[in-house]
Coordinates of C-alpha atoms and ligand atoms in Angstrom, one line a residue:
M1 CA -106.3 12.2 221.2
S2 CA -105.5 15.0 218.7
Q3 CA -105.0 18.0 220.2
D4 CA -107.3 20.0 218.4
A5 CA -110.1 17.8 221.0
V6 CA -108.1 19.1 224.1
L7 CA -110.2 21.4 226.1
R8 CA -106.9 23.0 227.6
P9 CA -103.8 21.8 226.4
H10 CA -100.7 21.7 228.5
A11 CA -98.5 24.6 228.5
E12 CA -95.6 23.2 227.0
Q13 CA -97.7 22.0 223.9
Q14 CA -99.4 25.1 223.7
F15 CA -96.3 27.1 223.5
A16 CA -94.4 24.2 222.0
A17 CA -93.2 26.9 218.8
E18 CA -91.9 29.6 221.3
L19 CA -89.9 27.0 223.1
A20 CA -88.4 25.4 220.3
V21 CA -87.2 28.7 219.0
L22 CA -86.3 29.9 222.4
A23 CA -84.1 27.1 222.6
E24 CA -82.8 27.3 218.9
H25 CA -81.5 30.5 220.0
D26 CA -80.1 30.1 223.5
D27 CA -76.6 30.3 223.9
R28 CA -76.3 30.9 227.4
P29 CA -75.4 28.0 229.6
R30 CA -78.1 25.7 230.9
P31 CA -77.8 24.7 234.5
P32 CA -77.7 20.8 235.0
G33 CA -81.5 19.1 233.8
W34 CA -82.8 22.3 232.4
R35 CA -83.7 22.7 228.4
L36 CA -83.4 26.7 228.9
S37 CA -81.2 28.8 230.4
P38 CA -82.6 31.3 232.6
W39 CA -82.5 33.5 230.6
A40 CA -84.1 32.4 227.6
V41 CA -87.0 31.2 230.8
T42 CA -87.2 34.4 232.0
T43 CA -87.4 35.6 228.0
Y44 CA -90.6 33.2 228.2
L45 CA -92.5 34.1 230.8
L46 CA -92.2 37.9 230.0
G47 CA -91.8 37.9 226.4
G48 CA -89.6 39.5 224.1
E49 CA -88.2 39.2 220.5
L50 CA -85.4 37.7 219.2
P51 CA -82.7 38.5 216.8
G52 CA -83.8 36.3 214.5
G53 CA -87.4 38.3 214.9
A54 CA -89.5 35.7 216.6
V55 CA -92.0 36.8 218.8
I56 CA -92.4 35.8 222.8
T57 CA -95.5 36.6 224.0
P58 CA -95.8 37.7 227.6
K59 CA -97.4 34.6 229.7
Y60 CA -96.9 36.7 233.1
V61 CA -97.3 40.2 233.4
G62 CA -95.6 42.5 236.3
P63 CA -92.5 43.0 238.0
R64 CA -89.7 41.4 235.7
R65 CA -87.7 41.0 239.3
L66 CA -89.8 38.9 240.8
M67 CA -89.2 36.3 237.8
E68 CA -85.7 36.8 237.5
V69 CA -85.6 35.8 241.3
A70 CA -88.2 32.9 240.6
V71 CA -85.9 31.4 238.2
A72 CA -82.6 32.0 239.3
T73 CA -84.4 30.2 242.9
L74 CA -84.8 27.2 240.7
A75 CA -81.1 26.8 239.5
T76 CA -80.2 26.8 243.4
D77 CA -80.6 23.8 245.4
R78 CA -83.3 25.6 247.5
A79 CA -87.3 25.4 246.3
L80 CA -89.5 27.9 244.8
L81 CA -93.3 28.9 246.9
L82 CA -95.0 31.0 245.0
L83 CA -97.4 32.8 247.5
G84 CA -100.0 35.2 246.8
V85 CA -104.3 36.5 247.6
P86 CA -106.2 34.3 244.8
G87 CA -106.0 35.3 241.7
T88 CA -102.2 36.6 241.2
A89 CA -101.5 33.7 238.8
K90 CA -99.5 31.3 241.1
T91 CA -100.7 28.1 239.0
W92 CA -100.1 29.8 235.7
V93 CA -96.5 31.0 236.7
S94 CA -95.7 27.5 238.3
E95 CA -97.1 25.7 235.0
H96 CA -94.8 28.0 232.9
L97 CA -92.4 27.6 234.4
A98 CA -92.0 23.9 235.1
A99 CA -93.0 23.9 231.3
A100 CA -89.9 26.3 230.5
V101 CA -87.3 24.7 232.7
S102 CA -88.1 20.7 232.5
G103 CA -90.5 20.5 229.2
D104 CA -93.0 19.2 231.6
S105 CA -95.5 20.8 233.9
T106 CA -97.5 18.0 234.6
L107 CA -95.8 16.1 237.7
L108 CA -98.5 17.7 239.7
V109 CA -99.5 17.1 243.2
Q110 CA -102.9 19.1 244.1
G111 CA -102.9 20.0 248.2
T112 CA -105.9 19.4 249.8
A113 CA -107.4 18.4 252.9
G114 CA -107.2 14.4 252.0
T115 CA -104.1 14.5 250.1
A116 CA -102.4 11.6 251.8
E117 CA -98.8 11.0 251.7
E118 CA -98.8 8.8 248.7
A119 CA -99.4 11.3 246.9
V120 CA -95.9 12.8 248.0
R121 CA -93.9 9.8 248.3
Y122 CA -95.6 6.3 246.7
G123 CA -98.2 3.8 247.0
W124 CA -98.5 0.6 246.0
N125 CA -100.5 -1.4 243.3
Y126 CA -102.2 -4.1 245.7
A127 CA -102.5 -6.8 244.0
R128 CA -99.1 -7.2 243.0
L129 CA -98.0 -6.5 246.3
L130 CA -100.2 -9.2 247.7
A131 CA -98.9 -11.6 245.0
E132 CA -95.2 -11.0 244.8
G133 CA -94.6 -9.1 248.3
P134 CA -93.3 -5.6 248.2
S135 CA -90.9 -4.8 244.9
E136 CA -90.0 -2.2 242.3
A137 CA -92.9 -3.3 239.9
A138 CA -95.4 -2.9 242.6
L139 CA -94.3 0.5 243.9
V140 CA -96.7 3.1 242.2
E141 CA -94.5 6.1 241.9
S142 CA -95.9 10.0 243.2
P143 CA -95.4 12.6 240.3
L144 CA -92.6 13.6 243.2
M145 CA -90.7 10.6 243.2
R146 CA -91.3 10.6 239.1
A147 CA -89.8 14.3 239.0
M148 CA -86.6 13.1 241.1
R149 CA -86.0 9.9 238.8
R150 CA -86.3 12.4 235.5
G151 CA -84.5 15.4 237.2
S152 CA -87.4 17.3 236.5
V153 CA -89.6 20.4 238.4
A154 CA -92.4 18.9 240.5
R155 CA -95.2 21.3 241.0
I156 CA -97.2 21.3 244.5
E157 CA -100.8 23.2 244.3
E158 CA -102.1 25.1 247.4
L159 CA -99.7 23.3 249.9
T160 CA -101.1 24.8 253.0
R161 CA -104.2 22.8 252.7
M162 CA -102.8 19.7 252.9
P163 CA -102.1 18.2 256.2
S164 CA -99.0 19.2 258.0
D165 CA -97.7 15.7 258.6
V166 CA -97.8 15.4 254.7
Q167 CA -95.9 18.4 254.1
D168 CA -93.5 17.3 256.8
T169 CA -93.0 14.5 254.4
L170 CA -91.1 16.9 252.0
I171 CA -88.8 18.0 254.4
T172 CA -86.6 15.0 253.7
I173 CA -86.8 15.4 249.9
L174 CA -85.9 18.7 250.1
S175 CA -83.0 18.7 251.7
E176 CA -81.3 15.3 251.2
K177 CA -83.1 15.5 248.0
T178 CA -83.8 11.4 248.2
L179 CA -86.9 9.5 249.0
P180 CA -86.1 6.3 251.1
V181 CA -88.1 3.3 250.3
P182 CA -87.9 1.1 253.6
E183 CA -89.7 -1.6 252.4
L184 CA -87.4 -2.1 249.6
N185 CA -84.4 -1.6 251.5
S186 CA -83.6 1.5 249.0
E187 CA -84.0 4.5 248.1
V188 CA -84.6 7.6 245.0
Q189 CA -82.1 9.7 244.8
A190 CA -83.3 12.9 242.8
R191 CA -81.2 13.5 239.4
R192 CA -79.8 17.0 238.9
G193 CA -83.0 19.3 237.5
F194 CA -84.8 18.3 240.3
T195 CA -86.8 20.8 242.0
V196 CA -89.8 22.1 243.4
I197 CA -92.7 24.6 243.0
A198 CA -95.2 25.4 245.2
T199 CA -97.8 27.2 245.5
A200 CA -100.1 28.7 248.4
N201 CA -102.6 31.2 248.5
D202 CA -102.7 33.8 251.3
R203 CA -106.1 33.6 252.4
D204 CA -105.8 30.2 253.3
R205 CA -103.0 31.0 255.6
G206 CA -103.8 29.4 258.8
V207 CA -106.0 26.4 257.4
N208 CA -102.5 24.3 257.9
E209 CA -99.8 26.9 258.6
L210 CA -96.4 25.7 257.3
S211 CA -94.2 24.2 259.7
S212 CA -91.3 26.6 260.2
A213 CA -88.5 23.6 259.1
L214 CA -90.2 23.5 256.0
R215 CA -90.4 27.4 255.1
R216 CA -86.8 27.2 255.5
R217 CA -86.3 25.4 252.6
F218 CA -88.2 27.6 250.1
N219 CA -87.3 30.7 248.8
T220 CA -90.9 32.8 248.6
V221 CA -92.0 35.1 245.9
V222 CA -95.2 37.0 246.8
L223 CA -96.7 37.6 243.5
P224 CA -99.0 41.3 243.6
L225 CA -102.5 42.3 242.4
P226 CA -101.2 44.0 239.2
E227 CA -100.1 47.5 239.8
S228 CA -101.8 50.0 237.5
V229 CA -105.4 49.7 236.0
D230 CA -103.5 49.5 232.3
D231 CA -101.8 46.4 233.7
E232 CA -104.7 45.0 235.0
V233 CA -106.6 45.6 231.8
A234 CA -103.8 44.0 229.5
I235 CA -103.7 40.9 231.2
V236 CA -107.7 40.0 231.1
A237 CA -107.1 41.1 227.2
R238 CA -105.3 39.3 226.6
R239 CA -106.5 36.3 228.4
V240 CA -110.1 36.7 227.4
E241 CA -108.6 36.6 223.6
Q242 CA -106.6 33.0 224.3
I243 CA -109.9 31.7 226.0
G244 CA -112.2 32.9 223.7
S245 CA -110.1 31.5 220.5
S246 CA -109.9 28.0 222.3
L247 CA -113.3 27.9 223.4
E248 CA -114.0 29.2 219.3
L249 CA -116.9 31.2 220.5
P250 CA -118.0 33.0 217.9
E251 CA -116.0 36.2 216.7
T252 CA -116.9 38.7 219.1
P253 CA -114.1 41.6 219.8
A254 CA -114.4 42.5 223.8
G255 CA -114.3 46.1 223.2
L256 CA -111.4 47.7 225.6
A257 CA -113.6 50.3 227.0
E258 CA -115.6 47.4 228.2
I259 CA -112.7 45.7 229.9
R260 CA -111.6 48.6 231.4
R261 CA -115.0 49.2 233.2
V262 CA -114.9 45.5 234.7
V263 CA -111.7 46.2 236.1
T264 CA -111.9 49.8 237.2
V265 CA -115.2 48.4 239.3
F266 CA -113.3 45.4 240.8
R267 CA -110.2 47.5 241.5
E268 CA -112.5 50.3 243.2
L269 CA -114.3 47.7 245.2
R270 CA -110.9 45.9 246.4
G271 CA -109.1 49.1 247.2
G272 CA -112.5 50.6 249.2
L273 CA -112.0 54.4 247.6
S274 CA -113.4 55.8 243.8
S275 CA -110.6 55.8 241.2
D276 CA -110.9 59.7 241.5
G277 CA -109.8 59.2 245.1
R278 CA -112.9 61.2 246.5
T279 CA -115.1 58.8 247.3
K280 CA -114.4 56.0 250.4
L281 CA -115.9 52.5 249.7
K282 CA -116.6 49.2 251.7
S283 CA -114.9 46.3 250.0
P284 CA -117.1 43.4 249.6
S285 CA -116.0 40.0 250.8
G286 CA -115.3 38.1 247.8
T287 CA -111.7 38.6 246.3
L288 CA -112.5 40.2 242.9
S289 CA -109.4 39.3 241.6
T290 CA -108.3 39.6 238.1
A291 CA -109.2 36.2 237.3
E292 CA -112.6 37.0 238.4
A293 CA -112.4 39.6 235.9
I294 CA -110.9 37.2 232.9
S295 CA -114.3 35.0 233.8
V296 CA -116.8 37.9 234.0
I297 CA -115.7 39.2 230.4
T298 CA -115.4 35.6 228.8
S299 CA -119.2 34.9 230.1
G300 CA -120.3 38.2 228.6
L301 CA -118.5 37.7 225.7
A302 CA -120.4 33.9 225.5
L303 CA -123.8 35.9 226.1
A304 CA -122.9 38.5 223.2
A305 CA -122.0 35.9 220.6
H306 CA -124.6 33.6 221.2
F307 CA -127.7 36.0 222.6
G308 CA -126.7 39.5 221.7
D309 CA -126.3 41.4 218.8
G310 CA -122.2 40.3 219.2
V311 CA -121.0 43.3 220.6
L312 CA -120.2 43.1 224.3
R313 CA -122.4 45.5 225.9
A314 CA -122.5 46.5 230.0
G315 CA -125.8 43.9 229.9
D316 CA -123.9 41.4 229.0
V317 CA -120.9 41.7 232.0
A318 CA -123.9 42.9 234.6
G319 CA -124.6 39.8 235.9
G320 CA -121.5 38.5 235.9
I321 CA -120.4 41.4 238.0
V322 CA -122.9 41.6 240.3
G323 CA -122.3 37.7 240.9
A324 CA -118.8 38.5 241.3
V325 CA -119.2 41.2 244.1
V326 CA -122.3 39.7 246.1
Q327 CA -121.3 36.5 247.4
D328 CA -122.8 37.1 251.0
P329 CA -126.3 37.7 250.0
V330 CA -126.7 40.3 253.0
S331 CA -123.7 42.3 253.5
D332 CA -122.1 42.1 250.4
R333 CA -125.5 43.5 248.6
V334 CA -125.4 46.4 250.8
V335 CA -121.8 47.2 249.9
W336 CA -123.1 46.7 246.1
Q337 CA -126.2 48.9 246.2
E338 CA -124.3 51.7 248.2
Y339 CA -121.3 51.6 245.2
L340 CA -123.9 51.8 242.4
E341 CA -125.7 54.7 244.0
T342 CA -122.6 57.0 245.1
V343 CA -120.4 56.1 241.9
V344 CA -121.9 54.4 239.7
R345 CA -124.3 56.5 238.8
E346 CA -122.6 60.0 239.4
R347 CA -121.1 58.3 235.9
P348 CA -122.8 59.9 233.2
E349 CA -120.8 57.9 230.7
W350 CA -122.3 54.4 232.7
R351 CA -125.6 55.3 232.2
D352 CA -125.9 52.3 230.5
F353 CA -124.0 50.4 232.7
Y354 CA -126.3 51.8 235.8
R355 CA -128.9 50.8 234.2
A356 CA -128.2 47.1 233.3
C357 CA -126.7 46.4 236.5
R358 CA -130.2 47.9 238.4
E359 CA -132.0 45.3 236.3
V360 CA -130.1 42.6 238.0
S361 CA -129.2 43.4 241.7
Ligands
ATP1 N1 -99.4 39.1 236.3 C1 -100.3 37.8 235.7 N2 -100.1 38.1 234.4 C2 -100.6 37.2 233.9 N3 -101.8 36.7 233.9 C3 -102.3 37.1 235.5 C4 -101.7 37.5 236.4 N4 -102.4 37.5 237.4 C5 -103.4 37.0 236.6 N5 -103.7 36.5 235.1 C6 -104.4 35.6 234.7 O1 -105.1 35.0 235.8 C7 -105.6 33.9 235.7 C8 -105.7 32.9 237.4 O2 -104.4 32.8 237.8 P1 -103.9 31.4 238.7 O3 -105.3 30.3 238.6 O4 -102.9 31.4 238.3 O5 -103.8 32.2 240.2 P2 -103.6 31.6 241.5 O6 -102.7 32.7 242.0 O7 -103.4 30.1 241.2 O8 -105.5 31.4 241.8 P3 -105.5 30.7 243.2 O9 -105.6 31.3 244.7 O10 -107.0 31.0 243.4 O11 -105.4 29.5 243.0 C9 -104.6 33.0 234.5 O12 -105.7 33.2 233.5 C10 -103.6 34.3 234.6 O13 -103.3 34.0 233.4
MG2 MG1 -103.7 28.6 242.1

């Protein structure tokens, strides 16, 4: 399949040029099995300019130290756990880390309540198993087993959604770096470069608590919500532009002013305080994450491009905002109405927005 037709290329495909130029300039020591040095991986994540003038775009916007700790963890024999509320770029960072360290972000296990042990260890091709008995050829590798054999990064998404007994199969893998295959009287020993990046959601804590034995094998990095409005606006603007161009939406510039307004609404409701610090607000039940702000703007752009005059206006984002805020039709609606009347209405420059929200509320 040609790359152009793919809806969402993997990070290592999309940013192949950046990874190649980084590798070229990278004369620092690389840990065994790594494609790049820890310095270059960090530069890939946070962006920067290389001596030759090549520009690396930032993937993650946030404290540099966090990314340094994450990368340093991967260079040791410990696994990395990215923790945080929804929409704080855990999955995003994990994908880019795997792409930069191993050149492959696809060795992925998605944790769900139904994740079985085979997804973490290995399964069998039953036709072959019945015909030939257990053999190497009848074995079906899990992404984790493949990562061990190759010496790559394996990713586990939503670790705490997996049943506890499945989580615990990771313990041997992480501490002994081996995966026994008793049926074949053999084992797979991890090559150097093998490590695990897991993500877990703060809000899901308690779904399936991480056992302390497993937790001890991870270094945890907590990804925070963007610190300032400006940071969050920058994140949203950059992602919206990338998504818009990959969807080939008709050219519709997302005015920074409209993005700032959406981000402001989200931050005020999330924090329970208006930005001038004067009005206390109730917070709705939804998370109102950066990721949701990105999708509100992206849908708004599609509306403006296809049904509007090509300029993103208040009316194009109002529906999306109300949808994100009002998750619970009763209690959230009260919160939203109160916000609308006490904050939005009082801002003369938000007239258009107030009117648009009234129309869809
Ligand atoms: N600090 C940030 N820097 C760059 N991008 C960010 C940041 N925060 C959020 N994003 C963007 O938000 C989007 C969603 O992030 P992602 O899916 O990784 O969140 P998550 O933490 O895995 O959420 P969930 O818990 O719902 O799985 C991504 O497109 C990402 O680019
Ligand atoms: Mg995620």
